[in-house]
CSV table of C-alpha atoms in Angstrom, one decimal:
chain,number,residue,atom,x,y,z
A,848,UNK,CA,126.1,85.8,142.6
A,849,UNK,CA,123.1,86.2,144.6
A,850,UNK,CA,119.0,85.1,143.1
A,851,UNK,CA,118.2,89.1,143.0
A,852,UNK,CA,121.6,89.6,140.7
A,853,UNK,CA,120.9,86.9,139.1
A,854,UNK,CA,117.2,87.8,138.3
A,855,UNK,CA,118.2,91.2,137.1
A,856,UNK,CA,120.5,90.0,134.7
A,857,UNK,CA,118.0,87.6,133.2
A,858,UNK,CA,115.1,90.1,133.0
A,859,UNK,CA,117.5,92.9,131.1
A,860,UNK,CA,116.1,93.9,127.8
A,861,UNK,CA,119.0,92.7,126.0
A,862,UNK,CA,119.9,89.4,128.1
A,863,UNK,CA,118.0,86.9,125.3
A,864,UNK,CA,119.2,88.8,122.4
A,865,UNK,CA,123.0,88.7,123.3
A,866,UNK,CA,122.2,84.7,124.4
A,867,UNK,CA,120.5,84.3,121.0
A,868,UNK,CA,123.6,85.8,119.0
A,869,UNK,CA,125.9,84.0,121.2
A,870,UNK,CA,124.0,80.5,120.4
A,871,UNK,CA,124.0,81.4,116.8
A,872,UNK,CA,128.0,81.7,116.8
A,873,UNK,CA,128.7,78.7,118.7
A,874,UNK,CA,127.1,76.7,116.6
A,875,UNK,CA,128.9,78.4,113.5
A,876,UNK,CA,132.3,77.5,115.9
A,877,UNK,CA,131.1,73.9,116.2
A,878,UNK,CA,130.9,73.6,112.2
A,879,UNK,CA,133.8,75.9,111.3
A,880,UNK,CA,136.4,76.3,114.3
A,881,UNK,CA,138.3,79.0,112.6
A,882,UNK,CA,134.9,80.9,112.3
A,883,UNK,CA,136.6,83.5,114.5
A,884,UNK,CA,139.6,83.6,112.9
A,885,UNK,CA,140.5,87.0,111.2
A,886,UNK,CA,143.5,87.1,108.8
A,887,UNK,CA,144.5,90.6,106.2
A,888,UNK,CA,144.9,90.0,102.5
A,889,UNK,CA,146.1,92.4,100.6
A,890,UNK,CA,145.4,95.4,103.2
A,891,UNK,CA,141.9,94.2,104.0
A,892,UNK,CA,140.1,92.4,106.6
A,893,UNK,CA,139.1,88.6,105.9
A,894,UNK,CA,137.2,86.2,107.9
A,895,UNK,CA,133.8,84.4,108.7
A,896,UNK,CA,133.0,87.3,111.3
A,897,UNK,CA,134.1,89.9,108.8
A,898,UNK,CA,131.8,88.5,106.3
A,899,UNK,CA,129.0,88.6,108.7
A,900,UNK,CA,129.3,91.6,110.0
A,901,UNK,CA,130.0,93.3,105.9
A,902,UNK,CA,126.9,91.0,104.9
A,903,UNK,CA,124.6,92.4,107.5
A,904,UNK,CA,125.2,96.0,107.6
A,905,UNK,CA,122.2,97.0,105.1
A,906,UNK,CA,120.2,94.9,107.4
A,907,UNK,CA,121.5,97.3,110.7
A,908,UNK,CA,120.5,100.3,108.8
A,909,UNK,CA,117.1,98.6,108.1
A,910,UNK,CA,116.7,97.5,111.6
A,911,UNK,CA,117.4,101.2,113.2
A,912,UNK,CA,114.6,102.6,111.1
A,913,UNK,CA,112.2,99.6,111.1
A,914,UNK,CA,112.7,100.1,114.8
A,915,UNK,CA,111.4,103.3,115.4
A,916,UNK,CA,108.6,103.0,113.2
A,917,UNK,CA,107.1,99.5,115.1
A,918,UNK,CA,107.6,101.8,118.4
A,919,UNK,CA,105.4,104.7,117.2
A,920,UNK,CA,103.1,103.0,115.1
A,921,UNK,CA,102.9,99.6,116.9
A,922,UNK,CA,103.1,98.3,113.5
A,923,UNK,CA,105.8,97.6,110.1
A,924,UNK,CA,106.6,99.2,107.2
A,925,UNK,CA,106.8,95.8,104.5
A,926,UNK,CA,108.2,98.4,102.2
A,927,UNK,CA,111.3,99.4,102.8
A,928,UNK,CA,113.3,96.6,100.4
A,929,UNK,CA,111.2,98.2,97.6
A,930,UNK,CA,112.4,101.5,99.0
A,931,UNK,CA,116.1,100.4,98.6
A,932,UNK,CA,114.8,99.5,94.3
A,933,UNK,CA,114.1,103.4,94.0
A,934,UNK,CA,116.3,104.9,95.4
A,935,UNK,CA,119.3,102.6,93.8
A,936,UNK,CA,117.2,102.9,90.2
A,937,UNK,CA,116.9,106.5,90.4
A,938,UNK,CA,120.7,106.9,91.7
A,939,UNK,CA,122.4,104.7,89.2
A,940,UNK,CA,119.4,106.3,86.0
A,941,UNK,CA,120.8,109.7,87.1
A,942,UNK,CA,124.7,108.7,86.8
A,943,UNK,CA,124.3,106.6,83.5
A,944,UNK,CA,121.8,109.6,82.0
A,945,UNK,CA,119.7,107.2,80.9
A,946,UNK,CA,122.4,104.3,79.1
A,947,UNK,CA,122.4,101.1,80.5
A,948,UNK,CA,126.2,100.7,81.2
A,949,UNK,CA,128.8,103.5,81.7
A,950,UNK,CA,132.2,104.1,82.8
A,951,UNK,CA,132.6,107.5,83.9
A,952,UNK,CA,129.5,109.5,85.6
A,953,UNK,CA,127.1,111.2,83.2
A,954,UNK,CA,125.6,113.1,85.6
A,955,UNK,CA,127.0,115.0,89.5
A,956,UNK,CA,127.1,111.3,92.1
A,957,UNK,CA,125.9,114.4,94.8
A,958,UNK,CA,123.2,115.0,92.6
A,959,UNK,CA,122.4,111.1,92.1
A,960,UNK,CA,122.6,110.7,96.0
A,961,UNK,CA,120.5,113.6,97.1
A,962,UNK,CA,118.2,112.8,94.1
A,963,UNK,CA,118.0,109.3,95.9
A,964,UNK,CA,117.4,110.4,99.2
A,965,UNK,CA,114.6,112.6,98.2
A,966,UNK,CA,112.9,109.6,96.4
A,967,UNK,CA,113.2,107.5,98.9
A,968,UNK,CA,112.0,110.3,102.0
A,969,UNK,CA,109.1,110.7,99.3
A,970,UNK,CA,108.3,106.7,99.0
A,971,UNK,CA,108.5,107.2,103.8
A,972,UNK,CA,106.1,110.4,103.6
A,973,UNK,CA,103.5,108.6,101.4
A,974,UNK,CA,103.6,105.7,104.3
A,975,UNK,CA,103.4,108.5,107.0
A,976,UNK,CA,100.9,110.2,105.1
A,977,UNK,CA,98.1,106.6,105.2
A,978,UNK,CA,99.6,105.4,108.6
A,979,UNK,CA,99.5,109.0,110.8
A,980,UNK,CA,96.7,110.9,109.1
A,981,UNK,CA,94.6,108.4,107.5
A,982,UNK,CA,95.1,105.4,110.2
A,983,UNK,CA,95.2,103.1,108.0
A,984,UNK,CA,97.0,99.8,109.5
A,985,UNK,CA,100.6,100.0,109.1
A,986,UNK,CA,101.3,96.8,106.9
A,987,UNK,CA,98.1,97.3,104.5
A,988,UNK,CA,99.6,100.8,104.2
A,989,UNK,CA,103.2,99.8,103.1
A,990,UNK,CA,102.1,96.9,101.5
A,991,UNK,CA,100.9,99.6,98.8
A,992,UNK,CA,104.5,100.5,97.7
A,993,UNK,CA,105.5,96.7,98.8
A,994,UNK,CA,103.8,96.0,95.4
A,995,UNK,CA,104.0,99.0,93.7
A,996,UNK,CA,107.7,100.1,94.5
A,997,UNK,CA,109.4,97.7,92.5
A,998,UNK,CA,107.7,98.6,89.1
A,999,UNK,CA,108.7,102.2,90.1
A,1000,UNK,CA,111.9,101.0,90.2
A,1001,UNK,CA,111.4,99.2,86.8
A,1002,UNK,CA,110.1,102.7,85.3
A,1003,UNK,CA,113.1,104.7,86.2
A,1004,UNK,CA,115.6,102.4,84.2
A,1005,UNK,CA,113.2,101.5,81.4
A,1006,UNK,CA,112.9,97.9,82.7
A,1007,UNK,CA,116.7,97.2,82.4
A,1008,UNK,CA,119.5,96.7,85.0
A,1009,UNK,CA,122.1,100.4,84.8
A,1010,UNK,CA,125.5,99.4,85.4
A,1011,UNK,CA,127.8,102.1,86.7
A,1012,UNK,CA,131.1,100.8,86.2
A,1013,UNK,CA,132.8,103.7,87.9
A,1014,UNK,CA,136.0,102.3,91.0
A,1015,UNK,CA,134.5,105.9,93.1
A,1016,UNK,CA,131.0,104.4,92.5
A,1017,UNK,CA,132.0,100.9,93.8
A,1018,UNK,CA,133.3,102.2,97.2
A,1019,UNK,CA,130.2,102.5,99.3
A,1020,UNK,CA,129.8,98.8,98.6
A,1021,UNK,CA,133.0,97.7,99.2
A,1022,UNK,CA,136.6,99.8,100.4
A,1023,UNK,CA,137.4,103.1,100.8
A,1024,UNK,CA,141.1,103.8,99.4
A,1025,UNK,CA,143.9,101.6,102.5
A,1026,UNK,CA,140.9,101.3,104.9
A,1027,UNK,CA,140.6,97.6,105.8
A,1028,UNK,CA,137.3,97.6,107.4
A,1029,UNK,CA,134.8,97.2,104.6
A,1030,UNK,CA,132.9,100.4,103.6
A,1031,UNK,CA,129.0,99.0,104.3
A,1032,UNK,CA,130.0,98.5,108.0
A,1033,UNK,CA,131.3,102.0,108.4
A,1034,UNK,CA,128.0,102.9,107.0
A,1035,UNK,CA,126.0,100.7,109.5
A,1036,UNK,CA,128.3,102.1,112.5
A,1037,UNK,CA,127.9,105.9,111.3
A,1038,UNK,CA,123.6,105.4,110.8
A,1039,UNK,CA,123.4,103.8,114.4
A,1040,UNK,CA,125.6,106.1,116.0
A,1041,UNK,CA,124.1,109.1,114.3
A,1042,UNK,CA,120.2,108.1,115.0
A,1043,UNK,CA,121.2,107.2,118.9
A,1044,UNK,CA,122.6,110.3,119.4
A,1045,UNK,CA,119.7,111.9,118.2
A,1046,UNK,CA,117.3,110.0,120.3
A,1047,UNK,CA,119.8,111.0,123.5
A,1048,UNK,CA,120.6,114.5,123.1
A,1049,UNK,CA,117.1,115.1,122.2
A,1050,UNK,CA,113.5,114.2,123.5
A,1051,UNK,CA,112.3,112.5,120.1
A,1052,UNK,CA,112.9,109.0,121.6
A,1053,UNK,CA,110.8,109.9,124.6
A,1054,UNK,CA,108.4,111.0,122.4
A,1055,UNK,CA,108.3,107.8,120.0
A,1056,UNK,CA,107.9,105.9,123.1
A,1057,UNK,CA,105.1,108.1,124.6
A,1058,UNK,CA,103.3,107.9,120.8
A,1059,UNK,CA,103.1,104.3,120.9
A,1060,UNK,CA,101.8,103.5,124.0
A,1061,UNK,CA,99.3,105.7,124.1
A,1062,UNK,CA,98.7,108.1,120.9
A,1063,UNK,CA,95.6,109.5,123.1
A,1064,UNK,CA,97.6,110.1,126.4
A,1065,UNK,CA,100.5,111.5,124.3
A,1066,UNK,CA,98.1,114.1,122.4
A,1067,UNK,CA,96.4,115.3,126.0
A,1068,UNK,CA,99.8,116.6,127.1
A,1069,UNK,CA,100.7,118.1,123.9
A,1070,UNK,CA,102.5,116.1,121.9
A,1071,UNK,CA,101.7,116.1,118.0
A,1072,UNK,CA,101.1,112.0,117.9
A,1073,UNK,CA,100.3,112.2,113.9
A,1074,UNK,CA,103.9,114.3,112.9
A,1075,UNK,CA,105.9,111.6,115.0
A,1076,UNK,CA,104.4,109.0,113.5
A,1077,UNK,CA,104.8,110.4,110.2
A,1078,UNK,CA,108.6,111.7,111.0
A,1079,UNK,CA,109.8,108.1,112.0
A,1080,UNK,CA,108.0,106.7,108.6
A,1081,UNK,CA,110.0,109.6,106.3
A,1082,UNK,CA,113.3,108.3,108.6
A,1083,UNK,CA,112.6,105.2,108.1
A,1084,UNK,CA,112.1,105.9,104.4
A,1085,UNK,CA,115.7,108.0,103.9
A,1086,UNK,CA,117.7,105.1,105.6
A,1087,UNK,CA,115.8,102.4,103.4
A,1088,UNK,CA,117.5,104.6,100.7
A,1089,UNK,CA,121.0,104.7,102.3
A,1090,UNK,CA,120.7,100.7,102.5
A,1091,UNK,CA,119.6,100.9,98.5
A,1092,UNK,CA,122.9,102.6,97.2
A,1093,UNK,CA,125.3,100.8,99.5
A,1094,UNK,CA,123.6,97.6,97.6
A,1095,UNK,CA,123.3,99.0,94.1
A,1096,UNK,CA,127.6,99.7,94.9
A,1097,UNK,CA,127.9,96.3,96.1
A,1098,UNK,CA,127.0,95.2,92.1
A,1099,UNK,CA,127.5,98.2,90.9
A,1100,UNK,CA,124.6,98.7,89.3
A,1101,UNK,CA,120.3,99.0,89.9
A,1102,UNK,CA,118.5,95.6,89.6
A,1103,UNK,CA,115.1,96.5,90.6
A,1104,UNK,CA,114.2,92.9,90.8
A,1105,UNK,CA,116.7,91.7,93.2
A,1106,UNK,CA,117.7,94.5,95.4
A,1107,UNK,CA,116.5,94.4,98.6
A,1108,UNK,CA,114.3,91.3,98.0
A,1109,UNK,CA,113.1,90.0,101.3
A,1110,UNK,CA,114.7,92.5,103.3
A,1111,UNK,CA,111.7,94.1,104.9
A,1112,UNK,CA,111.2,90.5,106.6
A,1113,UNK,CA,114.9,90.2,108.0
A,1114,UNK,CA,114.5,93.7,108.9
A,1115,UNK,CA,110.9,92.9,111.2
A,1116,UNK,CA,112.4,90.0,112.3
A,1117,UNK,CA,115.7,92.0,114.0
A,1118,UNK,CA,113.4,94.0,115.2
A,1119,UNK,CA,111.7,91.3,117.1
A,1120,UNK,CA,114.8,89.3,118.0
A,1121,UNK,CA,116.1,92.8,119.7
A,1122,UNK,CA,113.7,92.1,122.2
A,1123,UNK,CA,111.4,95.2,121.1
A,1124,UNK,CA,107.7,94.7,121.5
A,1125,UNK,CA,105.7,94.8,118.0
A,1126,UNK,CA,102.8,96.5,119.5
A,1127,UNK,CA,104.6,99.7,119.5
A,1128,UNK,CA,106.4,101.7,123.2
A,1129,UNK,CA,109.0,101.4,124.6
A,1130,UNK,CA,112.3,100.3,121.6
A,1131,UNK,CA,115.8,99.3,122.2
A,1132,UNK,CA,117.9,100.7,119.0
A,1133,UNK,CA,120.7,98.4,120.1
A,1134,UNK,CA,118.6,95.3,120.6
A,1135,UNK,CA,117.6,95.6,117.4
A,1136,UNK,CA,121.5,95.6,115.5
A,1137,UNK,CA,122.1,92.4,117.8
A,1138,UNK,CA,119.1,91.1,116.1
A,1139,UNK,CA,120.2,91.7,113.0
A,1140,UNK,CA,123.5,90.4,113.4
A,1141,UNK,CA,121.8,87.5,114.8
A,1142,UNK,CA,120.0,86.8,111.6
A,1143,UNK,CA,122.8,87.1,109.5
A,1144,UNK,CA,125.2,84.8,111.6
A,1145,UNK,CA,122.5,82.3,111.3
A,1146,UNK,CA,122.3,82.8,107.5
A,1147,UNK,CA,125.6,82.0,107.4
A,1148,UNK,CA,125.5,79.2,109.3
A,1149,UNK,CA,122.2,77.5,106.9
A,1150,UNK,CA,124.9,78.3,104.5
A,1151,UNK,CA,127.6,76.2,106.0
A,1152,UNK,CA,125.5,73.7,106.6
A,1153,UNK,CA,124.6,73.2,102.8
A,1154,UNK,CA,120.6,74.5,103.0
A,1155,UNK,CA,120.0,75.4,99.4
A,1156,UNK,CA,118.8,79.0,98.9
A,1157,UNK,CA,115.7,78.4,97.8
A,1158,UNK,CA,115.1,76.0,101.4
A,1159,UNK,CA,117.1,78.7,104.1
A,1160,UNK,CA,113.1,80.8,104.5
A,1161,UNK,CA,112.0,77.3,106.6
A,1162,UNK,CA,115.1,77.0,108.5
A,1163,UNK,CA,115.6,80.3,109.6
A,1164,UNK,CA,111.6,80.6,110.1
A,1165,UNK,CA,111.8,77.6,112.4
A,1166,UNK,CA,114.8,78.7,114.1
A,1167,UNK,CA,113.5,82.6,114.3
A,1168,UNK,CA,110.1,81.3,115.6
A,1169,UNK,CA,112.1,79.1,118.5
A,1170,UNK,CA,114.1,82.7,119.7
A,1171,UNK,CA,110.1,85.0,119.4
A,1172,UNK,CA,108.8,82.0,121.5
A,1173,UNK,CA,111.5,82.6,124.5
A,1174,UNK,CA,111.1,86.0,124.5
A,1175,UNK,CA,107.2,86.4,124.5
A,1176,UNK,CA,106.0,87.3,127.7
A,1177,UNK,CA,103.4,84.3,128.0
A,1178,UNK,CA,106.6,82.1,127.6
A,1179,UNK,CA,108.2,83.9,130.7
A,1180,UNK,CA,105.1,84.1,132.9
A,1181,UNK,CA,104.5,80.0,132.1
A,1182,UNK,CA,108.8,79.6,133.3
A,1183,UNK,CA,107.9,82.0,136.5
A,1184,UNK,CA,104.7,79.9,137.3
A,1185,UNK,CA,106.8,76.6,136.9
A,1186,UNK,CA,109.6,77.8,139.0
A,1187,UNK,CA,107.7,79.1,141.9
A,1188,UNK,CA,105.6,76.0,142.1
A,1189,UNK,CA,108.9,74.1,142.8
A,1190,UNK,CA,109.8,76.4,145.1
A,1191,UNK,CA,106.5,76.4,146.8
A,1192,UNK,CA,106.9,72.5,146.6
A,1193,UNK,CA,110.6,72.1,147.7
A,1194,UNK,CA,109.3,74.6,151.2
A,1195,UNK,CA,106.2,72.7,151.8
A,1196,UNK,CA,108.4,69.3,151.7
A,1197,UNK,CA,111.2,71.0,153.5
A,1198,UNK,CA,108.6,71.9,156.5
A,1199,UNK,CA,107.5,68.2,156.3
């Protein structure tokens, strides 16, 4: 393989990404070798790598619309795990009709769902709204419902958790009748798929792109730079309530307190590890569900290692701010200068 080849390879978008997740899995190897090792029990899939990929899939959904939003706005919506509260709280308030346990639906589940996506689009178009019309900065925006969203939450089920002890209820979270491929993957596969078609087949992913670059530029030829900013803030909104019901089904039930809890910051950081730049342009969708994979392999791998729960923030910071470092750009331009002075110096001694 020839430098140019070579060169290409390492400059692609996704080249430190797919090293990064690749790292994170050898390592998990070195601790655990049958990390990879995928068995079936009792019709279903088992296995380190099945339980990474199950584990992270609210993070992927999180990721895709965390994504678009940093590439329109050049900034983050912190809000989105307080998103997944409301729209889990008013799902599981509308199925119980108000009790806090149940076993049989009170209410339609399409009625609870819908009822759940509305909340949550509402929760994104109240972030659009301060972010695209009002310019206020993104994360002093979101940081609004960041606070607020959880006590929403806490309002909808009268400050208790709602269990919906319902087997149809239970399925987003974990199988779907002989399927062995847990449910919240097929989620995370159908979201990415569906948003990267979108952003293909249609010019909204030029657009994003052209918003966040240069909002100006982008209004002088006719683009509507406030409605795309607030669009990718009411997606990102709808698919921060998908994430919410397919982890109230995982407990089967709405704790406002703990669902979602930290998310938003596993979600920025996938975002980042995907390659994507936080300023806002040009996004890589698919960069971003590496990152987010990423993050959750190296979760796993804390875990294996014994980190306490309460400790796994500073590892994963320390590790997370290693991976940002060899990505930035003034890291790159520092390993270009250093190579071409040895270049420079391995010709000059050459000619000597």
């Amino acid at each position: 393989m020839n430098n140019s080849k070579l060169k290409k390879i390492t400059h692609a978008r996704l080249f430190l990404p797919i090293v990064c997740l690749i790292a994170v899995l050898l390592i998990n190897v070195i601790k655990t070798p049958d990390f990879f090792n995928i068995t079936i029990r009792n019709g279903v899939l088992y296995g380190y790598v099945i339980d990474v990929i199950n584990r992270a899939s609210e993070l992927v959904i999180l990721a895709v619309g965390m994504t678009l939003v940093t590439a329109a706005s050049g900034g983050q919506d912190i809000s989105v795990g307080a998103v997944m509260a409301v729209a889990a709280a008013v799902c599981c308030q509308i199925l119980s009709g108000g009790a806090s346990s149940v076993t049989a639906y009170q209410n339609s589940i399409i009625l609870a769902v819908v009822a759940a996506l509305l909340a949550s689009a509402l929760c994104g178009a109240f972030n659009g709204l301060l972010v695209a019309k009002l310019n206020i900065q993104p994360m002093v925006a979101t940081l609004i419902l960041y606070t607020a969203g959880r006590g929403i939450a806490q309002l909808v089920t009268n400050g208790q958790i709602t269990y919906i002890r319902v087997p149809s209820f239970q399925m987003a979270g974990g199988y779907i009748g002989k399927s062995p491929v847990p449910t919240p993957v097929l989620f995370a596969i159908v979201t990415v798929v569906i948003v990267a078609l979108i952003l293909k087949k249609t010019a909204l992913g030029l657009y994003i792109e052209s918003v966040g670059i240069n909002g100006k530029a982008a209004r002088l030829v006719g683009l509507n730079s406030t409605m795309i900013k607030f669009l990718t803030y009411v997606i990102c909104g709808v698919l921060a309530g998908i994430a919410g019901l397919v982890a109230s089904s995982r407990i089967y039930s709405a704790d406002a307190n703990n669902i979602g809890l930290n998310l938003e910051m596993d979600a920025i950081l996938a975002v980042a590890l995907g390659g994507n730049f936080l300023g806002g342009g040009k996004f890589s969708l698919i960069g971003s569900v590496i990152g987010a994979y990423t993050i959750q392999a190296l979760t796993t791998t804390l875990y294996a290692m014994n980190v306490k729960a309460d400790q796994l923030p500073v590892y994963k910071a320390i590790v997370v701010i290693i991976i940002v470092t060899l990505q930035s750009d003034v890291f790159k331009k520092f390993v270009e200068s250093h190579r071409s002075k040895k270049v420079s110096v391995a010709a000059e001694g050459g000619q000597k």
